[in-house]
PDB file of C-alpha atoms in Angstrom:
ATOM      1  CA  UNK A1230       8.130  -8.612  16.838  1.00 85.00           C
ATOM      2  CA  UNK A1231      10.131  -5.274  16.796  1.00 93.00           C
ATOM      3  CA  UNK A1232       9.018  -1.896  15.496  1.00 93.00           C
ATOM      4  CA  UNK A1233      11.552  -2.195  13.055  1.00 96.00           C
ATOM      5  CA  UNK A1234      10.352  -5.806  11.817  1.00 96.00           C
ATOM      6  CA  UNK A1235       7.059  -4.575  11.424  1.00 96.00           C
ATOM      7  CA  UNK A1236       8.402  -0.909   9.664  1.00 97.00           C
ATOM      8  CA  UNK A1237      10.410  -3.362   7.354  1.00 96.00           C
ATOM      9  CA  UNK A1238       7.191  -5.596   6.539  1.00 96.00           C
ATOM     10  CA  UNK A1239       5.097  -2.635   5.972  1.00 97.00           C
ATOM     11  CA  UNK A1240       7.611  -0.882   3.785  1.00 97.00           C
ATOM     12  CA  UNK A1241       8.146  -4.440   1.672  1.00 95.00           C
ATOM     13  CA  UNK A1242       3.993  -5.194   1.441  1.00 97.00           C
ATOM     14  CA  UNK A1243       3.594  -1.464  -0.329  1.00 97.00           C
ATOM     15  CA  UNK A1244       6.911  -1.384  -2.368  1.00 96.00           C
ATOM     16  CA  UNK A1245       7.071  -4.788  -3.472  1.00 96.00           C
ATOM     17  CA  UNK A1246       4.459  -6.024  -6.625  1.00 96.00           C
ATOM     18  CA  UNK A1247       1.971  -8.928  -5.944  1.00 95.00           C
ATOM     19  CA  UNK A1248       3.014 -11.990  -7.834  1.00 91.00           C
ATOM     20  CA  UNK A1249       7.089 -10.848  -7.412  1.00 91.00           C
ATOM     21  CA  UNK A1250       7.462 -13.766  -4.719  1.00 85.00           C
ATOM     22  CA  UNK A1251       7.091 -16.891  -6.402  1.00 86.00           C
ATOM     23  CA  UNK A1252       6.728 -18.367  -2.761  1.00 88.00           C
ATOM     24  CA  UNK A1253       4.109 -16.112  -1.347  1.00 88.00           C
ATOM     25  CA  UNK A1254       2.325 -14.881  -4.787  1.00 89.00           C
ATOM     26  CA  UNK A1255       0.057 -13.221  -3.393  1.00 90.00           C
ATOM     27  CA  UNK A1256       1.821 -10.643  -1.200  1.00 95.00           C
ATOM     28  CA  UNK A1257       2.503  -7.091  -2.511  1.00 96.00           C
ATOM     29  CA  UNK A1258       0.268  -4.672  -3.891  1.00 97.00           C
ATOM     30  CA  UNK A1259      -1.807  -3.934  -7.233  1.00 97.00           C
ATOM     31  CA  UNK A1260      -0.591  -0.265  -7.478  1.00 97.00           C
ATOM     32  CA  UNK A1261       0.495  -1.072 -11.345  1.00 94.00           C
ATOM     33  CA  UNK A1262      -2.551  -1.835 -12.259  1.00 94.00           C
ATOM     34  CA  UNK A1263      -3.583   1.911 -11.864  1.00 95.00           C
ATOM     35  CA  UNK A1264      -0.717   2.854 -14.189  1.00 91.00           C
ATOM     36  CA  UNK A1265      -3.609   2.090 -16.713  1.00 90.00           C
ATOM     37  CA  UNK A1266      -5.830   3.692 -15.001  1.00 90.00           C
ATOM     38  CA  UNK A1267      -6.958   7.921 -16.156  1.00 91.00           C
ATOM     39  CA  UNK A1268      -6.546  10.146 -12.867  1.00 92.00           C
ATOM     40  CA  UNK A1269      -9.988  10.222 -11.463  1.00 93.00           C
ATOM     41  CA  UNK A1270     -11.570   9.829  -8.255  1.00 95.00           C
ATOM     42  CA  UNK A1271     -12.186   6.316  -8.558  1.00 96.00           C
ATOM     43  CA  UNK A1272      -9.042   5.628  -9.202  1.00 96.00           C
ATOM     44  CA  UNK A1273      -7.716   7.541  -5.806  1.00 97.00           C
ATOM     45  CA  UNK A1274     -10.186   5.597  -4.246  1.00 97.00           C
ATOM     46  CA  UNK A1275      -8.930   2.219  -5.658  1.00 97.00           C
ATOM     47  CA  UNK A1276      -4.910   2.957  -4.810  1.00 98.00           C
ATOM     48  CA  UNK A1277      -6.665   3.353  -0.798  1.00 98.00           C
ATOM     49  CA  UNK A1278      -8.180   0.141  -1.009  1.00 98.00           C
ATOM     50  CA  UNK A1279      -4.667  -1.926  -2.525  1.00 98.00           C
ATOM     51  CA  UNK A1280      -2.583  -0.291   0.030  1.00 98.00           C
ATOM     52  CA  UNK A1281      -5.022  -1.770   2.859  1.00 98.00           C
ATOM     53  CA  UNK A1282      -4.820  -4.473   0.788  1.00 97.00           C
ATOM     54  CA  UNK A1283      -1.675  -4.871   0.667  1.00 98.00           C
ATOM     55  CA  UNK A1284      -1.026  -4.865   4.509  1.00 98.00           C
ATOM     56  CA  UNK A1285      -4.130  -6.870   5.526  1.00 97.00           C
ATOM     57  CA  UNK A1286      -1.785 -10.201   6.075  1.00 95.00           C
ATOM     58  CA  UNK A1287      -0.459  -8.041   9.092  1.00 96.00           C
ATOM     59  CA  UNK A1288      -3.474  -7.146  10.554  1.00 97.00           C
ATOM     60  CA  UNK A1289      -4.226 -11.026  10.306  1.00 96.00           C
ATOM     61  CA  UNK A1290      -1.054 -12.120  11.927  1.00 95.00           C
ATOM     62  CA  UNK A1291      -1.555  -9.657  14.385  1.00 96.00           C
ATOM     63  CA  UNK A1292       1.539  -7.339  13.484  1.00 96.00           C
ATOM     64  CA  UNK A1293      -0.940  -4.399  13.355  1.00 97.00           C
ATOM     65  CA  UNK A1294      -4.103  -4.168  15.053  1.00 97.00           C
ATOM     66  CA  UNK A1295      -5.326  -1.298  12.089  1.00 98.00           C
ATOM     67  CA  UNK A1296      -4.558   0.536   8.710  1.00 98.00           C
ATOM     68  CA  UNK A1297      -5.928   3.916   7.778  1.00 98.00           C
ATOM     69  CA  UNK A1298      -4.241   4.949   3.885  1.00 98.00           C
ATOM     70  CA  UNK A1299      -4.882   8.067   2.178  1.00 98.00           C
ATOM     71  CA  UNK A1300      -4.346   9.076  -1.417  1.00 98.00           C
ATOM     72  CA  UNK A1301      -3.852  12.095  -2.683  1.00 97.00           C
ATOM     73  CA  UNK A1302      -2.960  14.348  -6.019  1.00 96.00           C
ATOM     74  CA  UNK A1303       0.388  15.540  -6.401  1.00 95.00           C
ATOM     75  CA  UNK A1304       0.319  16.149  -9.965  1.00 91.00           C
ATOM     76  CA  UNK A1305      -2.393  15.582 -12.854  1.00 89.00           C
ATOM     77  CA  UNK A1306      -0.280  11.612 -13.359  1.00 92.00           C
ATOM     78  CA  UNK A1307       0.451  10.745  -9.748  1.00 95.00           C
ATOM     79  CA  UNK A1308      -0.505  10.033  -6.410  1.00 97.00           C
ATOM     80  CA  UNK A1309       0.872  10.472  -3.086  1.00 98.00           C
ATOM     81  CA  UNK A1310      -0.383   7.282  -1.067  1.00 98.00           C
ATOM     82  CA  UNK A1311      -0.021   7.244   2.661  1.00 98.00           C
ATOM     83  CA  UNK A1312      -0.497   4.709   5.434  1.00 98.00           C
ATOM     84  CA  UNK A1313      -0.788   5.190   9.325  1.00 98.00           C
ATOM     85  CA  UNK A1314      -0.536   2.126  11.084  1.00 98.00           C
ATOM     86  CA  UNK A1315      -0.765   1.487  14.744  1.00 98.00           C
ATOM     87  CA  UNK A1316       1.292  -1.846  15.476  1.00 96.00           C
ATOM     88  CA  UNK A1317      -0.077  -3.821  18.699  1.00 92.00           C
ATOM     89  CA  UNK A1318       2.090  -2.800  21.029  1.00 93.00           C
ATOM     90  CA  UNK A1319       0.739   1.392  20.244  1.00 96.00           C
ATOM     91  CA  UNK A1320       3.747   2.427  18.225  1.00 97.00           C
ATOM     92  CA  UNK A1321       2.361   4.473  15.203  1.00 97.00           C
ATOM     93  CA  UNK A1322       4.113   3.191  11.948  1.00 97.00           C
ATOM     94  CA  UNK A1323       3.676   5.573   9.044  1.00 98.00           C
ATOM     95  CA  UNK A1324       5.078   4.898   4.927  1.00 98.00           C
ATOM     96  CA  UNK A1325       4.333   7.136   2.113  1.00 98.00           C
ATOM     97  CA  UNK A1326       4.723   6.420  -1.438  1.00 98.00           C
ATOM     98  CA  UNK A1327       4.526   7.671  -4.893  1.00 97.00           C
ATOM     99  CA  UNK A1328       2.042   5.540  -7.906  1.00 97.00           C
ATOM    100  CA  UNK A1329       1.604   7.008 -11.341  1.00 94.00           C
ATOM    101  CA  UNK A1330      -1.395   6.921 -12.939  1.00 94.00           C
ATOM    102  CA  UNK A1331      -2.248   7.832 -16.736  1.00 86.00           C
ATOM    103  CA  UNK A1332      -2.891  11.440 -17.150  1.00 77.00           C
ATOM    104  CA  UNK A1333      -6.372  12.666 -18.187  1.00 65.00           C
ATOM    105  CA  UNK A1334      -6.294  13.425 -22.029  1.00 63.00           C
TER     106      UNK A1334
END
């Protein structure tokens, strides 16, 4: 598998919604479940753990050999979620995206 395939994999597993593919339900990611979700640290925490998620089919088909995400506060509503993966043959594959969360009161 190409650099590209896997770029193209990675950017469709954190873009596209689990339970859009009514062949593979279960591929995507949960981020729009946080829409409901008040800003907090927990909920930081939880967009880390569906992006990982999210990509953990490639890690078991042994497309990537690890994911590291990162979320982070751009504004009192949304988060800036990043992944760094490193595919098997080294290449570093990296994807950042935007979630919004509900806004503390």
């Amino acid at each position: 598998m190409t650099t590209d395939q896997i770029k193209e994999e990675v950017q469709l597993s954190l873009t596209v919604a689990k339970g859009s593919f009514y062949k593979k339900p279960k591929f995507g990611h949960r981020f729009k479940e946080l829409a409901r979700e008040v800003a907090s640290e927990k909920t930081r925490s939880r967009a880390e753990t569906y992006a990982a998620e999210a990509l953990q089919w490639m890690i078991d088909y042994k497309h990537l050999k690890s994911v590291v995400s990162t979320a982070t506060y751009v504004d009192s509503d949304k988060l800036q979620v990043h992944v760094e993966c490193v595919a098997y043959n080294g290449d570093v594959i990296e994807f950042t995206r935007f979630v919004e969360v509900k806004q503390w009161p």
